[in-house]
Coordinates of C-alpha atoms in Angstrom, one line a residue:
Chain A
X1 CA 0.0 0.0 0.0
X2 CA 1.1 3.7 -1.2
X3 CA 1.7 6.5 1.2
X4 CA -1.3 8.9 -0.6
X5 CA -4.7 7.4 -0.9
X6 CA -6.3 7.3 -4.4
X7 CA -9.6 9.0 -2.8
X8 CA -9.7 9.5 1.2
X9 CA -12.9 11.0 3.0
X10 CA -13.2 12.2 5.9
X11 CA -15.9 13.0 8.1
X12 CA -18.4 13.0 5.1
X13 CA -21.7 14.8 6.1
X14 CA -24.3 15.5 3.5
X15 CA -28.0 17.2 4.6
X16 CA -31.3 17.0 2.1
X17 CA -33.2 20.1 3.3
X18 CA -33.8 18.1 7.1
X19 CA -32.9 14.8 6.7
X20 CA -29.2 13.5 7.4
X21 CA -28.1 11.5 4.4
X22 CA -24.4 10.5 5.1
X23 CA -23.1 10.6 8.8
X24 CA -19.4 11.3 9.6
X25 CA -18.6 9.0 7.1
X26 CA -14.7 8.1 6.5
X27 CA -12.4 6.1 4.7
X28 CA -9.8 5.7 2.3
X29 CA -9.2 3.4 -0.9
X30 CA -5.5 2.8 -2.1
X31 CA -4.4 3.5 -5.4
X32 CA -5.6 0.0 -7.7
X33 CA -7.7 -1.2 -5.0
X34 CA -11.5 -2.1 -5.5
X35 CA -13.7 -0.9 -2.6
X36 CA -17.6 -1.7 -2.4
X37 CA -19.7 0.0 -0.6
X38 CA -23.2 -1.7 0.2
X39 CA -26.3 -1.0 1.9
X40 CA -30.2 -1.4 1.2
X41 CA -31.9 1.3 -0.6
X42 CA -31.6 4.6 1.0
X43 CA -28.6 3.9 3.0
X44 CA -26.8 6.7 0.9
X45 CA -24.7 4.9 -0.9
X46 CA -25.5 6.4 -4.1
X47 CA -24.9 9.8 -2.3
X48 CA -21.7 9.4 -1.2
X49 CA -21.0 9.1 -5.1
X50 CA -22.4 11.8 -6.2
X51 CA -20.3 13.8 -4.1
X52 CA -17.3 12.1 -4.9
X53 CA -18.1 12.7 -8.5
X54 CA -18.4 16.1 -7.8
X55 CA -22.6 15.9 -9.0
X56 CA -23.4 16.8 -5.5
X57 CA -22.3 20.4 -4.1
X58 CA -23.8 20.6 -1.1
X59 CA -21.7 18.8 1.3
X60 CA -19.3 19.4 4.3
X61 CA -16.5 17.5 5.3
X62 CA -13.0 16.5 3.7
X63 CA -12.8 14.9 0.0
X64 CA -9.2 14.0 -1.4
X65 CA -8.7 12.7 -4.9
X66 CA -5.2 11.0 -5.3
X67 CA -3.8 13.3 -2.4
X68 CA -5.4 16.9 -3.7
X69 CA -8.2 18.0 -1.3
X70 CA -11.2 18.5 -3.6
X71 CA -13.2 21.9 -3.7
X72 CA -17.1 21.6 -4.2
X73 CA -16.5 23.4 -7.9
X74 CA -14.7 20.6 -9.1
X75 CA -11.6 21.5 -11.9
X76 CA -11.1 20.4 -15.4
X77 CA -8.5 17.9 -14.2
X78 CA -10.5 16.4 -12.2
X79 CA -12.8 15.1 -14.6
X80 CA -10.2 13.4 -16.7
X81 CA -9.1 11.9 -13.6
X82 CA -12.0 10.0 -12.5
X83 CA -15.2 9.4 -14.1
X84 CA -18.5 7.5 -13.1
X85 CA -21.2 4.7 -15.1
X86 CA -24.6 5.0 -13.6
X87 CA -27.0 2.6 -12.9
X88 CA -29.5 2.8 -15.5
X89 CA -27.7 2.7 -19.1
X90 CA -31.3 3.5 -20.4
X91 CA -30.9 6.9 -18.7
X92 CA -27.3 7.6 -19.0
X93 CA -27.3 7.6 -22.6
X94 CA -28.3 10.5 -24.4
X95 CA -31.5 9.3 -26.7
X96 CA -30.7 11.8 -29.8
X97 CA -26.4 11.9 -30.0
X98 CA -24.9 8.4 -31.6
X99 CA -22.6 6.4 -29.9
X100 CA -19.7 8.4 -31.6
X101 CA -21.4 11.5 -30.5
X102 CA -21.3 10.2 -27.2
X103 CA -17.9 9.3 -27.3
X104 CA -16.6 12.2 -28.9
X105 CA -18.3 14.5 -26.7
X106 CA -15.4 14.1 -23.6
X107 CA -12.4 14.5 -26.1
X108 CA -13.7 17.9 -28.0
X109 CA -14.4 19.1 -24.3
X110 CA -11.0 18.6 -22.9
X111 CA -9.6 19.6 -26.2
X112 CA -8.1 16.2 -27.1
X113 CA -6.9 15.1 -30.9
X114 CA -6.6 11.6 -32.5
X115 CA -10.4 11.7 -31.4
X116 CA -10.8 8.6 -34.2
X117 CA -8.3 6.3 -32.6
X118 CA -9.5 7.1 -29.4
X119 CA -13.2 6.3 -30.0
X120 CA -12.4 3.2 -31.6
X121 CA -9.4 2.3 -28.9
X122 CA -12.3 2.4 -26.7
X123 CA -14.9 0.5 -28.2
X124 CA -13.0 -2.2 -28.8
X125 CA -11.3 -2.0 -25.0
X126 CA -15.0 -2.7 -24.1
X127 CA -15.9 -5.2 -26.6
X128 CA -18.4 -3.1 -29.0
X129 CA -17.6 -4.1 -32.6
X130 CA -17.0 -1.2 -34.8
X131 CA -20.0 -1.5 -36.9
X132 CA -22.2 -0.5 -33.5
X133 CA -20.5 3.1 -34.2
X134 CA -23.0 5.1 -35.4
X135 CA -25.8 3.3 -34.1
X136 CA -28.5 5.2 -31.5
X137 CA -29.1 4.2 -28.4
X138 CA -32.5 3.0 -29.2
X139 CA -30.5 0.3 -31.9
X140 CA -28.4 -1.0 -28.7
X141 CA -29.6 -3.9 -26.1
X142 CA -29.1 -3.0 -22.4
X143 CA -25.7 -5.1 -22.0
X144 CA -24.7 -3.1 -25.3
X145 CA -25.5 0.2 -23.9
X146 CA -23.8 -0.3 -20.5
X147 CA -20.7 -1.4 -22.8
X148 CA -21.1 2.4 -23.9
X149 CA -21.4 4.0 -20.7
X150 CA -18.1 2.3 -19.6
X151 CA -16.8 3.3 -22.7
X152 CA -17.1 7.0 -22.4
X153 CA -16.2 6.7 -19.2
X154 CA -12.8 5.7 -20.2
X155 CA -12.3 7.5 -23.2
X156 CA -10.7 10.2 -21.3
X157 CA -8.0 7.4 -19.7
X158 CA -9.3 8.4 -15.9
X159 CA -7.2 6.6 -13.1
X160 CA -10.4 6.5 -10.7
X161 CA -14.1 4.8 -11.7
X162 CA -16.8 5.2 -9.5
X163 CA -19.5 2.6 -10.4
X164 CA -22.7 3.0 -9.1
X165 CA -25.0 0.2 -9.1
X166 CA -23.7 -0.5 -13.0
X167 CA -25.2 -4.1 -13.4
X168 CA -28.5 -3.8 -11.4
X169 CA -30.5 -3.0 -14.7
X170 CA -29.2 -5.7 -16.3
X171 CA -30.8 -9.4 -17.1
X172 CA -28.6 -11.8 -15.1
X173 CA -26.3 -13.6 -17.8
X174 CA -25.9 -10.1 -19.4
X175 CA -24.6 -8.4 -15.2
X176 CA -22.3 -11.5 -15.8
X177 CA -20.5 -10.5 -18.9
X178 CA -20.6 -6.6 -17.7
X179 CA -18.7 -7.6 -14.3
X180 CA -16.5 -9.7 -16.1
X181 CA -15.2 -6.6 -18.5
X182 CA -15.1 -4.0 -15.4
X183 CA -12.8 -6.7 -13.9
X184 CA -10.6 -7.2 -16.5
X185 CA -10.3 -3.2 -17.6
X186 CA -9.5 -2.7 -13.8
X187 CA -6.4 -5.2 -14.4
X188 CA -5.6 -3.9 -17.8
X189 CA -5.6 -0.3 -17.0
X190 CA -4.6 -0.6 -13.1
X191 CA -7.9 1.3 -12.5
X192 CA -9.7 2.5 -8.7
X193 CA -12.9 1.2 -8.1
X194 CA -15.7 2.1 -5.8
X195 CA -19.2 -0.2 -6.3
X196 CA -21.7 0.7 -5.1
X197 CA -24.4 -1.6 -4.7
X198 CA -27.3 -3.6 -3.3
X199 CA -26.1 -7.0 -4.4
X200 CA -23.5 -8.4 -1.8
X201 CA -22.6 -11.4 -4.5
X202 CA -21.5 -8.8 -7.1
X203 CA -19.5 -7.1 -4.7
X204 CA -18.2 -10.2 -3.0
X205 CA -16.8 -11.0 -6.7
X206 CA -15.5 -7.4 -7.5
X207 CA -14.4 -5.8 -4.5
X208 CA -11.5 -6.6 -2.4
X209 CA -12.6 -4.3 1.0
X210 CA -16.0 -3.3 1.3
X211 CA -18.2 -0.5 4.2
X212 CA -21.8 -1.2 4.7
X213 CA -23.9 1.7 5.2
X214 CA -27.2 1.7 7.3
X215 CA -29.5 5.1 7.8
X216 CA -26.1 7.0 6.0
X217 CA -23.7 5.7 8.6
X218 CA -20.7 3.2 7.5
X219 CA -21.4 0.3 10.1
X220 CA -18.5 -1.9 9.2
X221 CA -15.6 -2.1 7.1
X222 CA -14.5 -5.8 6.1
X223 CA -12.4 -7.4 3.4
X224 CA -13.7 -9.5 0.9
X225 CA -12.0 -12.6 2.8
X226 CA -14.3 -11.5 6.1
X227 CA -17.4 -11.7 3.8
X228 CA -16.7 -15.4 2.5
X229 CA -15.9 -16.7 6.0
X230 CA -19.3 -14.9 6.6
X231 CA -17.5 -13.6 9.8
X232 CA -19.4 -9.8 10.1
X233 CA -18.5 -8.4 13.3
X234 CA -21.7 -6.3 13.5
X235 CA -25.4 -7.7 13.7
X236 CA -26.5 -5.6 10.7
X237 CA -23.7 -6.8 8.6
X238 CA -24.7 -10.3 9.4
X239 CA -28.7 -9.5 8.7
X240 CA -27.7 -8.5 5.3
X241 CA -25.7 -11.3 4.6
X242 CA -28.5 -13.6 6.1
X243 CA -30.8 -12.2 3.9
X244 CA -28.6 -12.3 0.7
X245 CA -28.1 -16.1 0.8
X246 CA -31.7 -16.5 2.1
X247 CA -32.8 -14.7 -1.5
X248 CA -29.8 -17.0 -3.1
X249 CA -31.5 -20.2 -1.9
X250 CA -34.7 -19.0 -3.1
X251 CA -33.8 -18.1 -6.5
Chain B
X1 CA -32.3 -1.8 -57.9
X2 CA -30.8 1.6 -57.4
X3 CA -34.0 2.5 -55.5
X4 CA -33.5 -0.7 -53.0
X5 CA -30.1 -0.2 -52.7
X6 CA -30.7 3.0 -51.5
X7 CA -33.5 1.9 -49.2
X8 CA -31.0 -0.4 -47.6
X9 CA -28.0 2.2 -47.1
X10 CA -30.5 4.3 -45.3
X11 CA -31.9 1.6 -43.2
X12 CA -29.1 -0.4 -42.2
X13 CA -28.5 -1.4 -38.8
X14 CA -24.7 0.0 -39.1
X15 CA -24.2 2.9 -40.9
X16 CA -20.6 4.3 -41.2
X17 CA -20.6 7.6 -41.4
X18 CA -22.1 10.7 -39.0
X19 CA -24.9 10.9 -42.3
X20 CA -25.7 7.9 -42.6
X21 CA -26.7 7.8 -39.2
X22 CA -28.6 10.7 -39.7
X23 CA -30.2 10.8 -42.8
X24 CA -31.6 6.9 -41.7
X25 CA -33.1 8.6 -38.8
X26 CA -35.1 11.1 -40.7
X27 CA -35.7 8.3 -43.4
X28 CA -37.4 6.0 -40.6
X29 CA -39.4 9.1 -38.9
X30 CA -40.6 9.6 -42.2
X31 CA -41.7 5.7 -42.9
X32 CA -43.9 6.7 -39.6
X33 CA -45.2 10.0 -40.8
X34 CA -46.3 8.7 -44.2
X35 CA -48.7 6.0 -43.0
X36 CA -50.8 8.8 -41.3
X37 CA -53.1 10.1 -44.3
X38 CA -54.2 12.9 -42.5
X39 CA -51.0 14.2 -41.7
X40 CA -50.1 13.7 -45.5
X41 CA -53.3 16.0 -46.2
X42 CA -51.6 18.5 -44.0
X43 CA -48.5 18.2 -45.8
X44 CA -49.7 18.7 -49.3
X45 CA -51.5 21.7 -48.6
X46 CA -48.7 23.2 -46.9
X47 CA -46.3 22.3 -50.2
X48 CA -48.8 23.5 -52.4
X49 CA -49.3 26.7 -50.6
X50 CA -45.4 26.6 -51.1
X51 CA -45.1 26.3 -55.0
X52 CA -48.4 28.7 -55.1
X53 CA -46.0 31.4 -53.8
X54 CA -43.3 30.8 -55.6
X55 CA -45.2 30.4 -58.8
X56 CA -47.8 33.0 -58.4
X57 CA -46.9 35.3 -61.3
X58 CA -47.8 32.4 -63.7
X59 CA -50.8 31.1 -61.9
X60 CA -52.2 34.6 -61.7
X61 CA -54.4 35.5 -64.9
X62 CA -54.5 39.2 -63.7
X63 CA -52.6 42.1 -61.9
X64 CA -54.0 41.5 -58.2
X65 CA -53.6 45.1 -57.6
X66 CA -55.1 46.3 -61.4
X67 CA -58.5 48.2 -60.7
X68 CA -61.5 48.2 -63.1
X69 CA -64.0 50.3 -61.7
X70 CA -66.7 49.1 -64.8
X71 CA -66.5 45.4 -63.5
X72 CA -66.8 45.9 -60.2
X73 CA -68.2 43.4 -57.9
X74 CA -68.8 40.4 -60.7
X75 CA -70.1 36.9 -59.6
X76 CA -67.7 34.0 -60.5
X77 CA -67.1 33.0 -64.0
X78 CA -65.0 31.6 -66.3
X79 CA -63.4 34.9 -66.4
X80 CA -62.8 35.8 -63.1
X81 CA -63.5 32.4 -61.4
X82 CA -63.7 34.1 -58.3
X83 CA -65.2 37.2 -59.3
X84 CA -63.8 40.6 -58.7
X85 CA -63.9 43.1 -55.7
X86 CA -65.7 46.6 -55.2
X87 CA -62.4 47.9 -56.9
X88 CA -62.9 45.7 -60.0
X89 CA -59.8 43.5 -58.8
X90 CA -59.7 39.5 -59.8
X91 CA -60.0 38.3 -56.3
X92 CA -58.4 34.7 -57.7
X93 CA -55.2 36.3 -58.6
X94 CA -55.5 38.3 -54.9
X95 CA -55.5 35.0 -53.3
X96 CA -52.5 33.7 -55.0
X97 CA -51.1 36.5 -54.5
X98 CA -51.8 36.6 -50.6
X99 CA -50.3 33.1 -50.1
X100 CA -47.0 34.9 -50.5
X101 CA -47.9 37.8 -47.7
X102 CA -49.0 34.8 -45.6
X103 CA -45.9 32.9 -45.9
X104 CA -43.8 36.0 -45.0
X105 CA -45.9 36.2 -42.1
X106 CA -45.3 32.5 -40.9
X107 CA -41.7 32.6 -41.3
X108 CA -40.6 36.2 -40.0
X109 CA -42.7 35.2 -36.7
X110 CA -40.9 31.6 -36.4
X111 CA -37.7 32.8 -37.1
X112 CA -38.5 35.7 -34.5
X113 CA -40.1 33.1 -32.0
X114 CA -39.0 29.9 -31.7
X115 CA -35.2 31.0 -31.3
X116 CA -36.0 33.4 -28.5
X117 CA -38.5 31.3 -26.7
X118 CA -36.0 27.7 -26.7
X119 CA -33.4 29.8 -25.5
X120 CA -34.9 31.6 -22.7
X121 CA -37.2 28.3 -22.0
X122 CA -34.0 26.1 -21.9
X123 CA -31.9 28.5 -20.2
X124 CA -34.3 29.4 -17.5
X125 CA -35.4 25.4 -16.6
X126 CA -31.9 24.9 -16.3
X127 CA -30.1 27.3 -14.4
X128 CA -33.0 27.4 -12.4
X129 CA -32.7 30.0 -9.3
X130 CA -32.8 33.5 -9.6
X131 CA -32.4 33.6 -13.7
X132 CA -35.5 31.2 -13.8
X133 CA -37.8 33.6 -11.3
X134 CA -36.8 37.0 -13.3
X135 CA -37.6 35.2 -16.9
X136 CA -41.0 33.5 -15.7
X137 CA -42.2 36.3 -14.2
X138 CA -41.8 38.2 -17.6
X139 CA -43.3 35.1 -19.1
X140 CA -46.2 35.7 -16.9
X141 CA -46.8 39.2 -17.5
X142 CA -47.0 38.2 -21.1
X143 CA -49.2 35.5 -20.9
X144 CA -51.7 38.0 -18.7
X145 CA -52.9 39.5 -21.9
X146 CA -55.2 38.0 -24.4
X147 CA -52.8 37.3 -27.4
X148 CA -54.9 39.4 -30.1
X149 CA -55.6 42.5 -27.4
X150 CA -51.5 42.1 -26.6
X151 CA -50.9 42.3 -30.1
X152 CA -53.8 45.3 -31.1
X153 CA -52.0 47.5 -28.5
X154 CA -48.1 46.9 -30.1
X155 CA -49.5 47.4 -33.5
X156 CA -51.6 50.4 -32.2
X157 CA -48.1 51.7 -30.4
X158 CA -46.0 50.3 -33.6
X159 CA -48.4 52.4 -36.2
X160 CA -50.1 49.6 -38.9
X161 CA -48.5 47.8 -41.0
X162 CA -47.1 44.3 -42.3
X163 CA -43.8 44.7 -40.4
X164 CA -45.0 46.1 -37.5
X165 CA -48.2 43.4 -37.6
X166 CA -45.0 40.7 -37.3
X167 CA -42.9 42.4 -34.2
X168 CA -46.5 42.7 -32.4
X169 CA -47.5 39.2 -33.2
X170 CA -43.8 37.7 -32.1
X171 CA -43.8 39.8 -29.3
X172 CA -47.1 38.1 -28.1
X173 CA -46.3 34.7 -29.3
X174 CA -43.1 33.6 -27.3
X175 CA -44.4 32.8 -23.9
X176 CA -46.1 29.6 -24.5
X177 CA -42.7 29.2 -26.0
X178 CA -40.7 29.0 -23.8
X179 CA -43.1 27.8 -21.2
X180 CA -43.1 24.4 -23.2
X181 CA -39.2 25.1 -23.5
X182 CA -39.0 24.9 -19.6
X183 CA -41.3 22.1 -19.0
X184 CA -39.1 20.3 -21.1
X185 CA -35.7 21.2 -19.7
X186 CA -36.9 20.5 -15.7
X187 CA -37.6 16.8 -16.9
X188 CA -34.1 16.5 -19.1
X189 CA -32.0 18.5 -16.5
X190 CA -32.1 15.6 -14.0
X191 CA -31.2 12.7 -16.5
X192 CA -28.2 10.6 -15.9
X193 CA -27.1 11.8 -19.4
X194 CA -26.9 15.1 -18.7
X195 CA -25.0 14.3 -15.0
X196 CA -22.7 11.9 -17.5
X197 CA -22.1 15.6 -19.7
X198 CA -21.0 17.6 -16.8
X199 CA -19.0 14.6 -15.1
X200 CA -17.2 15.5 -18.1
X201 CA -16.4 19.0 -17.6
X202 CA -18.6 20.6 -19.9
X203 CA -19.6 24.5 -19.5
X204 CA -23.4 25.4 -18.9
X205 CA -23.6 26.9 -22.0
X206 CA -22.5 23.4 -23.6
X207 CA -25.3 21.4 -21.8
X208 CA -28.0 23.7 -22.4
X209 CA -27.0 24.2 -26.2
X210 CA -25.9 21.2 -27.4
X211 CA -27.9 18.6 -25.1
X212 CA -30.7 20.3 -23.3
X213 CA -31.8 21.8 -27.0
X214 CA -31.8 19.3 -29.3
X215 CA -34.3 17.2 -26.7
X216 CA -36.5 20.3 -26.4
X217 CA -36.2 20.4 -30.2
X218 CA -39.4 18.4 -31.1
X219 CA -42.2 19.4 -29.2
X220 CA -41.4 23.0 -30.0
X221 CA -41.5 22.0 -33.7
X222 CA -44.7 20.3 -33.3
X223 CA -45.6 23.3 -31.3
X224 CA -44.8 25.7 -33.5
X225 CA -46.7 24.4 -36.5
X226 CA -49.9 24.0 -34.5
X227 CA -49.5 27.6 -33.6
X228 CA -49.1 28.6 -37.1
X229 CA -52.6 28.2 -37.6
X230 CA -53.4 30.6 -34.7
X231 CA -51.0 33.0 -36.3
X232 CA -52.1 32.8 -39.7
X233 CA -55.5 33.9 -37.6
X234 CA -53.8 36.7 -35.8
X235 CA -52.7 38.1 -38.8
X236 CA -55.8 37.6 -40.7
X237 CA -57.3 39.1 -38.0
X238 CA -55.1 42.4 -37.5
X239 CA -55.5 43.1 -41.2
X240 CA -59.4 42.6 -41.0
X241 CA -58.9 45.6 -38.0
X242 CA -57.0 47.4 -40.6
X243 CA -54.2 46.8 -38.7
X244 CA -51.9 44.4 -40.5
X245 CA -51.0 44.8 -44.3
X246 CA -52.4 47.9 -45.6
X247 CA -54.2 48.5 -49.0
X248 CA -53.7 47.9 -51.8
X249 CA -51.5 44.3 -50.4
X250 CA -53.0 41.2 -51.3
X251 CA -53.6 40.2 -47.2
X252 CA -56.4 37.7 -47.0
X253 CA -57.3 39.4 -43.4
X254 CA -58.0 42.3 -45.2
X255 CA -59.6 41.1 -48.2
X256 CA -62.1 39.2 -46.1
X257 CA -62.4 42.8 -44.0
X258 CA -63.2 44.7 -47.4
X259 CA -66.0 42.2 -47.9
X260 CA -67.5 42.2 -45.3
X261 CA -70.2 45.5 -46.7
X262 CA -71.1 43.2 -49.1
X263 CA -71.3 40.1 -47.8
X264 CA -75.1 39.5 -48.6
X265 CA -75.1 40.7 -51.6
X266 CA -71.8 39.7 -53.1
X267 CA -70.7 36.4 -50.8
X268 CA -67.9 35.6 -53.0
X269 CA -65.7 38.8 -51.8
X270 CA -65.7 37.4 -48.6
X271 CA -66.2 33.8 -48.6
X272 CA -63.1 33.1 -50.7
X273 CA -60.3 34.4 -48.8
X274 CA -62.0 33.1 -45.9
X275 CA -62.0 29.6 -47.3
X276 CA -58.1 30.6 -47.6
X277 CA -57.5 31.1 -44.8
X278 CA -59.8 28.3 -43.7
X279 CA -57.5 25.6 -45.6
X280 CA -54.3 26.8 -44.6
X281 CA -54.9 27.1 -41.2
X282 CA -56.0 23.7 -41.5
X283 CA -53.1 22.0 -43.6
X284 CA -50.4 23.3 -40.8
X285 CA -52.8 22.1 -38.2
X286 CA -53.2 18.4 -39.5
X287 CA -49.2 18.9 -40.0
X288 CA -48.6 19.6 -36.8
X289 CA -50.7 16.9 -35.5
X290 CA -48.8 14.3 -37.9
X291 CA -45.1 15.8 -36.4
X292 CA -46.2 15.3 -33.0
X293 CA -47.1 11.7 -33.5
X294 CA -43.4 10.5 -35.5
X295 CA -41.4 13.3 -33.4
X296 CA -42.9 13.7 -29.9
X297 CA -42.6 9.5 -29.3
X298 CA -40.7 8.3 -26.9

């Protein structure tokens, strides 16, 4: 482990109008580490995200990106250093713009050339034959579109990826395939993860520390070895393992 | 075969080029559009009221604005086969003539409306805040007038006439504008792919131009040429107040307004430009109605 954290948070705090979202939340993920954050619906672990991605201004506590404290205004470089694929590729894709539109849209923002060997260096990295180019979103299959998402995502080479929930709209054999390519990219390009998700099995199979939230608080921290010995130290940890498998046995 | 091949570069499932894409778009929406006859309707009348402009010297027998005082007020016939005015005029060759003053109309208060009324719609749903309050509230004071009584004061203010007749009726017509604008923009401001566009650094002005826009696009289209009718009206409505294109101009408003001392005794001075009117109104309303369904879908 590296001296400066890829992303360290401290004393995270976010307030929507009365409600308390996130709680004194902190902690840190190294540089090429994956770190999973779980929780039920409403637990803020979609929050916390946001205002790492810099979506959500209206925070207070400490946010560091690869050792530079982050302002709420976020700056240019920041953007080419970490990006985010949301949860719903048939939301996150704009319904009018191609996917070279889509793709091309990052690089003529941050002023970068070679813009054709950088849209196509990306759609192969994530597996989208070049014919799917100048297709519309409405020609594309979830799985496909997701593939999209990830790829604009990377088309500006970003160290960080913040993943929130990127496989939850997905049929099951198609989350399969989509988990698969995150994992590989993440070896391939030596990327930072944070998961967030619902789905302890995804994360289990992704993530190599994880922090459940409850009510916006982080209740435990474990690694991924704690969760297969199923050896939670705290009660709610273990109810939501409980009730994982319980669904697993079902299903 | 050159017809099929074509058919199939324009349909294809990958096309290759930025234009392709594009143009196989439009070709699809337009698959959709042509299966509703109505719409069709709509669209013929509007092309032919098109080419009547643009070819009205040769579809006119006479000078609309030549005056013979002798034949004044002559019932259809072969000659004139819509008869003539009180001033003797052929009132077939004022109507083609007229479809030109209408079609300035249209276009000057389109060009004048839709522009301002996207911009300030988009603009204000997005930034939101203080920007948003100031603009709505001069919506609103706007939208507190009757259109026609907005528009009869500017052109009262503006002194009569064709041009001014446009500036009042633009002036009066942007609101709804940019009310729909608005709408629009509150719904496409919280999408993922707009979050995705600034997680990419892009300014305000970017988003708003270049992916809050071309979403808003459509139903201000559609809007637009159901409004056209309505402005068509307005216009027709300012010259039959004397208001709008002044004598001796070819304005159907105004024709119809010239008739009306006669209308019992001579219907056909003011029955035909009223059946002008009547059709046009219609064909951009069945338009309209047509756009919405292929471009408004989602």
């Amino acid at each position: 482990m590296t001296a400066t954290p890829a992303i360290a948070v401290e004393k995270l705090n976010v307030f929507f109008g009365d409600s308390h979202v996130v709680k004194d939340l902190s902690f840190t993920v190294s540089p090429g580490e994956s770190y999973g954050i779980v929780g039920e619906s409403g637990s803020g672990k979609s929050t916390v995200l946001r205002v790492l991605a810099g979506l959500n201004r209206d925070w207070s506590g400490a946010v560091a990106i690869l050792g530079e404290s982050q302002p709420k205004l976020r700056s240019k470089a920041f953007y080419r250093s970490s990006q985010m694929v949301f949860q719903d590729p048939y939301g996150s894709l704009h319904p009018k713009k191609t996917v070279d539109d889509t793709l091309a849209e990052p690089l003529t923002i941050h002023g970068l050339g070679d813009a054709q060997a950088r849209i196509g260096r990306a759609m192969s990295d994530v597996g989208l034959p070049a014919s799917f180019r100048f297709r519309y979103p409405h020609q594309l299959s979830g799985g496909q579109r997701q593939r999209v998402a990830i790829a604009r995502a990377l088309v500006l080479e970003p160290t960080i990826l913040l993943l929130d929930e990127p496989t939850s709209a997905l049929d099951v054999s198609i989350q399969a395939e989509v988990l698969n390519l995150l994992t590989s990219l993440r070896h391939a390009r030596k990327l930072t993860y944070i998961l967030v998700s619902h789905d302890l099995a995804v994360v289990a199979h992704m993530c190599e520390r994880l922090l459940v939230m409850q009510f916006g608080a982080g209740v435990e921290e474990m690694t991924a070895a704690t969760l297969a010995a199923r050896a939670p130290k705290t009660d709610y940890a273990r109810q939501l393992l409980t009730a994982s498998e319980g669904f697993r046995r079902a299903g | 075969m050159a017809v099929t091949s074509r058919t199939a570069w324009l349909t294809t499932d990958s096309p290759t080029s930025r234009r392709q894409a594009r143009l196989g778009q439009l070709y699809r929406q337009w698959l959709a559009f042509r299966r509703n006859r109505l719409a069709l309707a709509g669209l013929g009348i509007v092309v032919a009221l098109l080419l009547i402009a643009a070819f009205a010297p040769l579809l006119a027998p006479q000078d609309p604005l030549a005056q013979n005082l002798p034949g004044r007020l002559q019932p259809p016939s072969w000659q004139h086969l819509f008869g003539t005015d009180s001033l003797g005029r052929d009132i077939y060759s004022r109507i083609v003539y007229g479809t030109r003053v209408t079609l300035v109309i249209v276009i000057l208060v389109v060009i004048l409306v839709g522009p301002i009324g996207l911009l300030i719609g988009a603009a204000s749903g997005y930034l939101g805040g203080w920007v948003d309050r100031l603009l709505m509230r001069i919506t609103d004071v706007f939208l507190a007038f009757p259109r026609l009584v907005l528009a009869l004061a500017f052109v009262a203010a503006l002194g009569p006439g064709l041009e001014n007749a446009v500036i009042a009726i633009a002036i009066t017509a942007w609101p709804p504008y940019a009310r729909v604008a608005r709408a629009e923009t509150l719904i496409i401001r919280s999408q993922d792919y707009i979050a995705a566009v600034r997680l990419q650094g892009a300014s305000q002005w970017r988003i708003v131009w270049k992916h809050v826009v071309p979403m808003c696009l459509p139903s201000l289209i559609v809007r637009t040429t159901l409004d056209m009718a309505g402005i068509i009206l307005t216009a027709a409505g300012l010259g039959f107040l004397g208001l709008g294109a002044q004598p001796p101009i070819p304005e159907w408003g105004a024709m119809i307004s010239a008739g009306r001392e006669q209308i019992f005794d001579q219907w056909w001075v003011a029955t035909f430009p009223g059946l002008a009117i009547c059709i046009v109104a219609l064909g951009f309303n069945l338009l309209g109605d047509g756009l919405r369904d292929v471009m408004d879908q989602r």
